[in-house]
Amino acid sequence: MNILDGKLLAEKVKNQAREAAANLPRKPGLAVILVGNDPASQVYVNGKRKDCEACGFYSEEYTLLAGTTQEELMELIAVLNGREDIDGILVQLPLPEHLDERAVLEAIRPDKDVDCFHPMNIGRLFIGESGFQPCTPAGVMALLDEYHIDPAGKRAVILGRSNLVGKPMAILLLQRDATVTICHSKTPNLKEICREADILVSAAGHRGLVTADMIKPGAVVVDVSINRNEAGKLCGDVAPGGAEQASYLTPVPGGVGPMTRAILMRNTLWAARQHQNLN
Ligand code: NAD
């Protein structure tokens, strides 16, 4: 079993973004908004700032009080929407419960929606028009490409149907001519379906869900999930030692996670090129 090294490829993608950014008339600019003081979200935001620095991008961070109103947040987004030096706007999720997440995400100008959450960008993705791609599924596709794993004609099974991961993952694999099955928490015969997969993508967020008897020998296993084990260490959905018979496996951590961050940089670069009429 070989490792799909997301850490390594993420560095490569970020280096490419840095080189491309250095040749632009104006640096790509990313604004990140965090509402409240959730420690995990703070870690993600810090990571994004570091990635921007590494890529030579301009970045701004807005840490708003947990009690920020919908109007205040919408006002900030409106200002950032109008700024010429800001190419991407990212609102760190989850938002505090009193805020309307959908309305906030839809307020971001679609050409600055580097997370690819706006319905217009999701719609474009669905009909195969080029544009932003959702960071995590696009990161998985980049990993498959790097290791010359061609989804065409393969049977792909995805565990999870979220708007963030499962559904867009299915679209991207379908666009590359895989035959795709999406499974979820109500799917019966999960084992049997998974055993048919040449490419198994697990994004259920359920530690130990994927066991050896669910993996076809030689399958490619992509573990998107980020869980914690009893010892508090990060782990995915694949049970320890569960993927010995796979041909490839993404480690957790060091697989899909770093790729998600790298694709955000790629999307921000793409937006900056669009805004400078270079694409
Ligand atoms: P989610 O909770 O929104 O969706 C989970 C999906 O898995 C649901 O559709 C549910 O039906 C399905 N599911 C749950 N239990 C199942 C089971 N036993 N069998 C089959 N399906 C089951 O989560 P999400 O936002 O899609 O994230 C999924 C996981 O991926 C989480 O662990 C999250 O932390 C991780 N994640 C990782 C990255 C990354 O960069 N690596 C990015 C986003 C999310």
mmCIF file of C-alpha atoms and ligand atoms in Angstrom:
data_model
loop_
_atom_site.group_PDB
_atom_site.id
_atom_site.type_symbol
_atom_site.label_atom_id
_atom_site.label_comp_id
_atom_site.label_asym_id
_atom_site.label_seq_id
_atom_site.Cartn_x
_atom_site.Cartn_y
_atom_site.Cartn_z
ATOM 1 C CA MET A 1 0.000 0.000 0.000
ATOM 2 C CA ASN A 2 1.349 3.402 -1.041
ATOM 3 C CA ILE A 3 0.701 6.790 0.485
ATOM 4 C CA LEU A 4 -0.945 9.664 -1.382
ATOM 5 C CA ASP A 5 1.233 12.379 0.097
ATOM 6 C CA GLY A 6 -0.931 15.479 0.393
ATOM 7 C CA LYS A 7 1.655 17.386 2.368
ATOM 8 C CA LEU A 8 4.205 17.064 -0.396
ATOM 9 C CA LEU A 9 1.804 17.930 -3.211
ATOM 10 C CA ALA A 10 0.366 20.874 -1.245
ATOM 11 C CA GLU A 11 3.868 22.382 -1.071
ATOM 12 C CA LYS A 12 4.205 21.960 -4.821
ATOM 13 C CA VAL A 13 0.823 23.600 -5.493
ATOM 14 C CA LYS A 14 1.669 26.490 -3.178
ATOM 15 C CA ASN A 15 5.084 26.959 -4.830
ATOM 16 C CA GLN A 16 3.368 27.128 -8.210
ATOM 17 C CA ALA A 17 0.932 29.704 -6.805
ATOM 18 C CA ARG A 18 3.820 31.754 -5.395
ATOM 19 C CA GLU A 19 5.653 31.779 -8.723
ATOM 20 C CA ALA A 20 2.510 32.719 -10.635
ATOM 21 C CA ALA A 21 1.595 35.438 -8.100
ATOM 22 C CA ALA A 22 5.051 36.976 -8.378
ATOM 23 C CA ASN A 23 4.379 37.601 -12.080
ATOM 24 C CA LEU A 24 1.062 39.403 -11.553
ATOM 25 C CA PRO A 25 0.852 43.197 -11.717
ATOM 26 C CA ARG A 26 -0.990 43.113 -8.368
ATOM 27 C CA LYS A 27 -0.685 40.554 -5.561
ATOM 28 C CA PRO A 28 -3.696 38.281 -4.972
ATOM 29 C CA GLY A 29 -5.584 39.442 -1.864
ATOM 30 C CA LEU A 30 -7.595 37.277 0.532
ATOM 31 C CA ALA A 31 -9.836 38.492 3.361
ATOM 32 C CA VAL A 32 -10.724 35.985 6.068
ATOM 33 C CA ILE A 33 -13.570 36.655 8.479
ATOM 34 C CA LEU A 34 -13.895 34.802 11.769
ATOM 35 C CA VAL A 35 -16.869 35.399 14.042
ATOM 36 C CA GLY A 36 -16.368 34.389 17.669
ATOM 37 C CA ASN A 37 -13.429 32.670 19.295
ATOM 38 C CA ASP A 38 -13.797 28.975 18.510
ATOM 39 C CA PRO A 39 -10.253 27.615 19.007
ATOM 40 C CA ALA A 40 -10.448 25.150 16.077
ATOM 41 C CA SER A 41 -11.601 27.920 13.713
ATOM 42 C CA GLN A 42 -8.779 30.136 14.974
ATOM 43 C CA VAL A 43 -6.283 27.390 14.055
ATOM 44 C CA TYR A 44 -7.736 27.192 10.520
ATOM 45 C CA VAL A 45 -7.599 30.966 10.111
ATOM 46 C CA ASN A 46 -3.977 31.053 11.286
ATOM 47 C CA GLY A 47 -3.149 28.349 8.736
ATOM 48 C CA LYS A 48 -4.712 30.425 5.953
ATOM 49 C CA ARG A 49 -2.679 33.478 6.955
ATOM 50 C CA LYS A 50 0.531 31.415 6.879
ATOM 51 C CA ASP A 51 -0.378 29.989 3.473
ATOM 52 C CA CYS A 52 -0.943 33.501 2.109
ATOM 53 C CA GLU A 53 2.452 34.569 3.443
ATOM 54 C CA ALA A 54 4.119 31.517 1.890
ATOM 55 C CA CYS A 55 2.499 32.285 -1.483
ATOM 56 C CA GLY A 56 3.297 36.006 -1.382
ATOM 57 C CA PHE A 57 -0.396 36.944 -1.265
ATOM 58 C CA TYR A 58 -1.835 39.935 0.551
ATOM 59 C CA SER A 59 -4.154 38.889 3.394
ATOM 60 C CA GLU A 60 -6.449 40.530 5.898
ATOM 61 C CA GLU A 61 -8.084 38.960 8.908
ATOM 62 C CA TYR A 62 -11.238 40.144 10.640
ATOM 63 C CA THR A 63 -11.940 38.633 14.038
ATOM 64 C CA LEU A 64 -15.423 39.728 15.030
ATOM 65 C CA LEU A 65 -17.088 39.347 18.413
ATOM 66 C CA ALA A 66 -19.363 36.319 18.878
ATOM 67 C CA GLY A 67 -22.304 38.728 19.304
ATOM 68 C CA THR A 68 -21.783 40.378 15.896
ATOM 69 C CA THR A 69 -25.129 41.004 14.193
ATOM 70 C CA GLN A 70 -26.156 39.813 10.747
ATOM 71 C CA GLU A 71 -26.225 43.444 9.573
ATOM 72 C CA GLU A 72 -22.673 44.120 10.787
ATOM 73 C CA LEU A 73 -21.351 41.018 9.054
ATOM 74 C CA MET A 74 -23.233 41.826 5.839
ATOM 75 C CA GLU A 75 -21.835 45.351 5.935
ATOM 76 C CA LEU A 76 -18.272 44.080 6.173
ATOM 77 C CA ILE A 77 -18.856 41.694 3.262
ATOM 78 C CA ALA A 78 -20.294 44.556 1.203
ATOM 79 C CA VAL A 79 -17.176 46.638 1.834
ATOM 80 C CA LEU A 80 -14.871 43.742 0.915
ATOM 81 C CA ASN A 81 -16.983 42.991 -2.176
ATOM 82 C CA GLY A 82 -16.234 46.518 -3.381
ATOM 83 C CA ARG A 83 -12.494 46.499 -2.680
ATOM 84 C CA GLU A 84 -10.249 46.143 -5.732
ATOM 85 C CA ASP A 85 -7.306 44.743 -3.764
ATOM 86 C CA ILE A 86 -9.374 41.883 -2.328
ATOM 87 C CA ASP A 87 -9.824 38.952 -4.718
ATOM 88 C CA GLY A 88 -11.199 36.394 -2.289
ATOM 89 C CA ILE A 89 -13.486 36.583 0.742
ATOM 90 C CA LEU A 90 -13.739 33.662 3.091
ATOM 91 C CA VAL A 91 -16.079 33.401 6.053
ATOM 92 C CA GLN A 92 -14.844 30.752 8.454
ATOM 93 C CA LEU A 93 -17.581 28.264 9.301
ATOM 94 C CA PRO A 94 -19.401 27.386 11.458
ATOM 95 C CA LEU A 95 -20.931 30.758 12.304
ATOM 96 C CA PRO A 96 -22.598 31.368 15.690
ATOM 97 C CA GLU A 97 -26.187 30.118 15.640
ATOM 98 C CA HIS A 98 -27.893 33.524 15.559
ATOM 99 C CA LEU A 99 -26.358 34.255 12.141
ATOM 100 C CA ASP A 100 -27.911 33.106 8.866
ATOM 101 C CA GLU A 101 -25.055 31.172 7.258
ATOM 102 C CA ARG A 102 -26.734 30.797 3.859
ATOM 103 C CA ALA A 103 -27.507 34.516 3.570
ATOM 104 C CA VAL A 104 -23.924 35.350 4.531
ATOM 105 C CA LEU A 105 -22.389 32.999 1.982
ATOM 106 C CA GLU A 106 -24.737 34.254 -0.732
ATOM 107 C CA ALA A 107 -23.741 37.847 0.009
ATOM 108 C CA ILE A 108 -20.167 37.171 -1.110
ATOM 109 C CA ARG A 109 -19.637 38.244 -4.711
ATOM 110 C CA PRO A 110 -19.446 35.011 -6.752
ATOM 111 C CA ASP A 111 -16.149 36.087 -8.352
ATOM 112 C CA LYS A 112 -14.659 36.445 -4.846
ATOM 113 C CA ASP A 113 -16.138 33.195 -3.491
ATOM 114 C CA VAL A 114 -12.845 31.309 -3.198
ATOM 115 C CA ASP A 115 -14.449 28.576 -1.047
ATOM 116 C CA CYS A 116 -16.921 27.903 -3.880
ATOM 117 C CA PHE A 117 -19.997 27.907 -1.622
ATOM 118 C CA HIS A 118 -22.137 30.390 -3.592
ATOM 119 C CA PRO A 119 -25.065 28.715 -5.405
ATOM 120 C CA MET A 120 -23.929 30.304 -8.671
ATOM 121 C CA ASN A 121 -20.507 28.662 -8.399
ATOM 122 C CA ILE A 122 -21.990 25.341 -7.303
ATOM 123 C CA GLY A 123 -24.356 25.559 -10.273
ATOM 124 C CA ARG A 124 -21.472 26.245 -12.629
ATOM 125 C CA LEU A 125 -19.601 23.286 -11.198
ATOM 126 C CA PHE A 126 -22.657 21.131 -11.731
ATOM 127 C CA ILE A 127 -22.901 21.980 -15.444
ATOM 128 C CA GLY A 128 -19.159 21.669 -15.955
ATOM 129 C CA GLU A 129 -18.322 25.334 -16.547
ATOM 130 C CA SER A 130 -14.875 26.344 -15.459
ATOM 131 C CA GLY A 131 -14.570 28.510 -12.377
ATOM 132 C CA PHE A 132 -13.821 27.970 -8.723
ATOM 133 C CA GLN A 133 -13.749 24.428 -7.461
ATOM 134 C CA PRO A 134 -14.593 23.477 -3.864
ATOM 135 C CA CYS A 135 -11.279 23.173 -2.039
ATOM 136 C CA THR A 136 -11.511 19.702 -0.489
ATOM 137 C CA PRO A 137 -12.881 17.749 -3.489
ATOM 138 C CA ALA A 138 -10.557 19.642 -5.864
ATOM 139 C CA GLY A 139 -7.672 18.743 -3.557
ATOM 140 C CA VAL A 140 -8.616 15.067 -3.826
ATOM 141 C CA MET A 141 -8.693 15.311 -7.634
ATOM 142 C CA ALA A 142 -5.261 16.988 -7.665
ATOM 143 C CA LEU A 143 -3.893 14.137 -5.546
ATOM 144 C CA LEU A 144 -5.315 11.488 -7.886
ATOM 145 C CA ASP A 145 -3.800 13.318 -10.873
ATOM 146 C CA GLU A 146 -0.419 13.638 -9.216
ATOM 147 C CA TYR A 147 -0.259 9.871 -8.761
ATOM 148 C CA HIS A 148 -1.615 9.212 -12.282
ATOM 149 C CA ILE A 149 -4.802 7.643 -10.975
ATOM 150 C CA ASP A 150 -7.304 8.157 -13.771
ATOM 151 C CA PRO A 151 -10.937 7.938 -12.566
ATOM 152 C CA ALA A 152 -12.226 7.280 -16.103
ATOM 153 C CA GLY A 153 -14.183 4.051 -16.257
ATOM 154 C CA LYS A 154 -13.583 3.349 -12.567
ATOM 155 C CA ARG A 155 -16.228 2.653 -9.990
ATOM 156 C CA ALA A 156 -16.060 5.422 -7.358
ATOM 157 C CA VAL A 157 -17.926 5.219 -4.060
ATOM 158 C CA ILE A 158 -18.245 8.228 -1.760
ATOM 159 C CA LEU A 159 -19.257 7.978 1.883
ATOM 160 C CA GLY A 160 -21.006 11.237 2.760
ATOM 161 C CA ARG A 161 -23.409 13.542 0.926
ATOM 162 C CA SER A 162 -22.639 16.964 2.413
ATOM 163 C CA ASN A 163 -22.650 20.113 0.301
ATOM 164 C CA LEU A 164 -19.078 20.712 1.438
ATOM 165 C CA VAL A 165 -17.525 17.382 0.477
ATOM 166 C CA GLY A 166 -19.666 14.451 -0.672
ATOM 167 C CA LYS A 167 -21.843 16.073 -3.353
ATOM 168 C CA PRO A 168 -19.158 18.179 -5.089
ATOM 169 C CA MET A 169 -16.760 15.215 -4.865
ATOM 170 C CA ALA A 170 -19.281 13.143 -6.797
ATOM 171 C CA ILE A 171 -19.589 15.838 -9.493
ATOM 172 C CA LEU A 172 -15.827 16.129 -9.986
ATOM 173 C CA LEU A 173 -15.389 12.353 -10.255
ATOM 174 C CA LEU A 174 -18.332 12.144 -12.636
ATOM 175 C CA GLN A 175 -16.806 14.850 -14.828
ATOM 176 C CA ARG A 176 -13.737 12.663 -15.091
ATOM 177 C CA ASP A 177 -15.839 9.716 -16.275
ATOM 178 C CA ALA A 178 -15.996 7.664 -13.099
ATOM 179 C CA THR A 179 -19.193 5.756 -12.313
ATOM 180 C CA VAL A 180 -20.170 7.293 -9.007
ATOM 181 C CA THR A 181 -22.221 6.054 -6.056
ATOM 182 C CA ILE A 182 -22.929 8.316 -3.091
ATOM 183 C CA CYS A 183 -23.601 6.566 0.210
ATOM 184 C CA HIS A 184 -24.828 8.172 3.416
ATOM 185 C CA SER A 185 -26.021 7.376 6.909
ATOM 186 C CA LYS A 186 -29.242 5.749 5.593
ATOM 187 C CA THR A 187 -27.561 3.532 2.984
ATOM 188 C CA PRO A 188 -28.106 -0.181 3.570
ATOM 189 C CA ASN A 189 -25.448 -2.710 2.467
ATOM 190 C CA LEU A 190 -22.639 -0.201 2.888
ATOM 191 C CA LYS A 191 -20.012 -2.957 3.000
ATOM 192 C CA GLU A 192 -21.125 -4.553 -0.267
ATOM 193 C CA ILE A 193 -21.223 -1.222 -2.087
ATOM 194 C CA CYS A 194 -17.822 -0.136 -0.788
ATOM 195 C CA ARG A 195 -16.266 -3.450 -1.786
ATOM 196 C CA GLU A 196 -17.099 -2.640 -5.416
ATOM 197 C CA ALA A 197 -15.146 0.608 -5.330
ATOM 198 C CA ASP A 198 -11.956 1.121 -7.306
ATOM 199 C CA ILE A 199 -11.819 4.543 -5.676
ATOM 200 C CA LEU A 200 -13.321 4.847 -2.199
ATOM 201 C CA VAL A 201 -13.654 8.341 -0.756
ATOM 202 C CA SER A 202 -14.683 8.430 2.872
ATOM 203 C CA ALA A 203 -16.092 11.697 4.212
ATOM 204 C CA ALA A 204 -18.488 10.399 6.851
ATOM 205 C CA GLY A 205 -16.621 11.791 9.855
ATOM 206 C CA HIS A 206 -17.015 8.449 11.604
ATOM 207 C CA ARG A 207 -13.874 6.979 13.128
ATOM 208 C CA GLY A 208 -13.301 3.301 12.314
ATOM 209 C CA LEU A 209 -16.175 3.179 9.799
ATOM 210 C CA VAL A 210 -14.066 1.800 6.957
ATOM 211 C CA THR A 211 -12.768 -1.646 7.795
ATOM 212 C CA ALA A 212 -10.616 -4.083 5.817
ATOM 213 C CA ASP A 213 -13.637 -6.095 4.645
ATOM 214 C CA MET A 214 -15.003 -2.980 2.881
ATOM 215 C CA ILE A 215 -11.981 -2.424 0.683
ATOM 216 C CA LYS A 216 -11.451 -4.197 -2.608
ATOM 217 C CA PRO A 217 -7.840 -5.353 -3.031
ATOM 218 C CA GLY A 218 -5.955 -2.734 -5.057
ATOM 219 C CA ALA A 219 -8.518 0.030 -4.434
ATOM 220 C CA VAL A 220 -7.508 3.657 -3.965
ATOM 221 C CA VAL A 221 -8.748 4.886 -0.582
ATOM 222 C CA VAL A 222 -9.113 8.597 0.092
ATOM 223 C CA ASP A 223 -9.824 9.392 3.723
ATOM 224 C CA VAL A 224 -11.177 12.934 3.911
ATOM 225 C CA SER A 225 -12.419 12.836 7.493
ATOM 226 C CA ILE A 226 -10.771 14.430 10.460
ATOM 227 C CA ASN A 227 -11.709 12.704 13.717
ATOM 228 C CA ARG A 228 -9.962 12.153 17.003
ATOM 229 C CA ASN A 229 -9.174 8.730 18.445
ATOM 230 C CA GLU A 230 -9.383 7.725 22.116
ATOM 231 C CA ALA A 231 -5.924 9.155 22.720
ATOM 232 C CA GLY A 232 -7.027 12.484 21.228
ATOM 233 C CA LYS A 233 -4.918 12.046 18.092
ATOM 234 C CA LEU A 234 -6.203 13.003 14.645
ATOM 235 C CA CYS A 235 -7.492 10.112 12.565
ATOM 236 C CA GLY A 236 -9.746 9.516 9.587
ATOM 237 C CA ASP A 237 -12.568 7.047 8.947
ATOM 238 C CA VAL A 238 -10.352 4.113 8.002
ATOM 239 C CA ALA A 239 -9.813 1.741 10.922
ATOM 240 C CA PRO A 240 -6.164 1.306 11.944
ATOM 241 C CA GLY A 241 -4.554 -1.170 9.541
ATOM 242 C CA GLY A 242 -7.837 -1.379 7.621
ATOM 243 C CA ALA A 243 -6.416 -0.423 4.233
ATOM 244 C CA GLU A 244 -3.464 -2.829 3.955
ATOM 245 C CA GLN A 245 -4.838 -4.329 0.746
ATOM 246 C CA ALA A 246 -5.448 -0.926 -0.876
ATOM 247 C CA SER A 247 -3.073 0.272 -3.585
ATOM 248 C CA TYR A 248 -3.082 3.829 -2.222
ATOM 249 C CA LEU A 249 -4.258 5.560 0.946
ATOM 250 C CA THR A 250 -4.267 9.185 2.083
ATOM 251 C CA PRO A 251 -2.816 9.536 5.584
ATOM 252 C CA VAL A 252 -4.655 11.528 8.264
ATOM 253 C CA PRO A 253 -3.127 13.970 8.960
ATOM 254 C CA GLY A 254 -1.016 14.796 5.894
ATOM 255 C CA GLY A 255 -3.405 13.734 3.124
ATOM 256 C CA VAL A 256 -6.468 15.697 2.087
ATOM 257 C CA GLY A 257 -6.154 18.420 4.783
ATOM 258 C CA PRO A 258 -3.064 20.160 3.362
ATOM 259 C CA MET A 259 -4.527 19.852 -0.145
ATOM 260 C CA THR A 260 -7.669 21.718 0.923
ATOM 261 C CA ARG A 261 -5.519 24.622 2.076
ATOM 262 C CA ALA A 262 -3.405 24.587 -1.063
ATOM 263 C CA ILE A 263 -6.445 24.680 -3.359
ATOM 264 C CA LEU A 264 -7.717 27.729 -1.495
ATOM 265 C CA MET A 265 -4.497 29.454 -2.568
ATOM 266 C CA ARG A 266 -4.996 28.223 -6.123
ATOM 267 C CA ASN A 267 -8.561 29.569 -6.139
ATOM 268 C CA THR A 268 -7.412 32.940 -4.778
ATOM 269 C CA LEU A 269 -4.772 33.134 -7.500
ATOM 270 C CA TRP A 270 -7.391 32.254 -10.109
ATOM 271 C CA ALA A 271 -9.663 35.049 -8.816
ATOM 272 C CA ALA A 272 -6.782 37.536 -8.905
ATOM 273 C CA ARG A 273 -6.023 36.577 -12.500
ATOM 274 C CA GLN A 274 -9.695 37.019 -13.419
ATOM 275 C CA HIS A 275 -9.792 40.430 -11.739
ATOM 276 C CA GLN A 276 -6.684 41.453 -13.690
ATOM 277 C CA ASN A 277 -8.152 40.084 -16.937
ATOM 278 C CA LEU A 278 -5.419 37.480 -17.259
ATOM 279 C CA ASN A 279 -7.314 34.179 -17.456
HETATM 280 P P1 NAD B 1 -21.084 16.227 7.467
HETATM 281 O O1 NAD B 1 -21.297 15.809 8.879
HETATM 282 O O2 NAD B 1 -21.766 17.419 6.934
HETATM 283 O O3 NAD B 1 -21.453 15.011 6.520
HETATM 284 C C1 NAD B 1 -21.149 13.690 6.833
HETATM 285 C C2 NAD B 1 -21.855 12.798 5.838
HETATM 286 O O4 NAD B 1 -21.493 11.458 6.126
HETATM 287 C C3 NAD B 1 -23.363 12.879 5.884
HETATM 288 O O5 NAD B 1 -23.840 13.031 4.557
HETATM 289 C C4 NAD B 1 -23.808 11.539 6.467
HETATM 290 O O6 NAD B 1 -24.998 11.052 5.852
HETATM 291 C C5 NAD B 1 -22.640 10.639 6.140
HETATM 292 N N1 NAD B 1 -22.449 9.611 7.162
HETATM 293 C C6 NAD B 1 -22.357 9.773 8.496
HETATM 294 N N2 NAD B 1 -22.214 8.584 9.109
HETATM 295 C C7 NAD B 1 -22.234 7.649 8.145
HETATM 296 C C8 NAD B 1 -22.156 6.243 8.147
HETATM 297 N N3 NAD B 1 -22.018 5.563 9.273
HETATM 298 N N4 NAD B 1 -22.210 5.600 6.958
HETATM 299 C C9 NAD B 1 -22.344 6.293 5.803
HETATM 300 N N5 NAD B 1 -22.430 7.628 5.749
HETATM 301 C C10 NAD B 1 -22.379 8.290 6.902
HETATM 302 O O7 NAD B 1 -19.501 16.355 7.331
HETATM 303 P P2 NAD B 1 -18.606 17.034 6.163
HETATM 304 O O8 NAD B 1 -18.569 18.505 6.375
HETATM 305 O O9 NAD B 1 -18.954 16.497 4.838
HETATM 306 O O10 NAD B 1 -17.191 16.455 6.589
HETATM 307 C C11 NAD B 1 -16.969 15.065 6.600
HETATM 308 C C12 NAD B 1 -15.657 14.778 7.293
HETATM 309 O O11 NAD B 1 -14.615 15.355 6.527
HETATM 310 C C13 NAD B 1 -15.522 15.376 8.697
HETATM 311 O O12 NAD B 1 -14.751 14.485 9.470
HETATM 312 C C14 NAD B 1 -14.765 16.655 8.468
HETATM 313 O O13 NAD B 1 -14.004 17.035 9.590
HETATM 314 C C15 NAD B 1 -13.859 16.238 7.334
HETATM 315 N N6 NAD B 1 -13.408 17.334 6.475
HETATM 316 C C16 NAD B 1 -12.121 17.316 6.136
HETATM 317 C C17 NAD B 1 -11.619 18.276 5.294
HETATM 318 C C18 NAD B 1 -10.184 18.218 4.928
HETATM 319 O O14 NAD B 1 -9.657 19.202 4.441
HETATM 320 N N7 NAD B 1 -9.536 17.087 5.114
HETATM 321 C C19 NAD B 1 -12.450 19.278 4.794
HETATM 322 C C20 NAD B 1 -13.809 19.238 5.118
HETATM 323 C C21 NAD B 1 -14.282 18.247 5.968
#
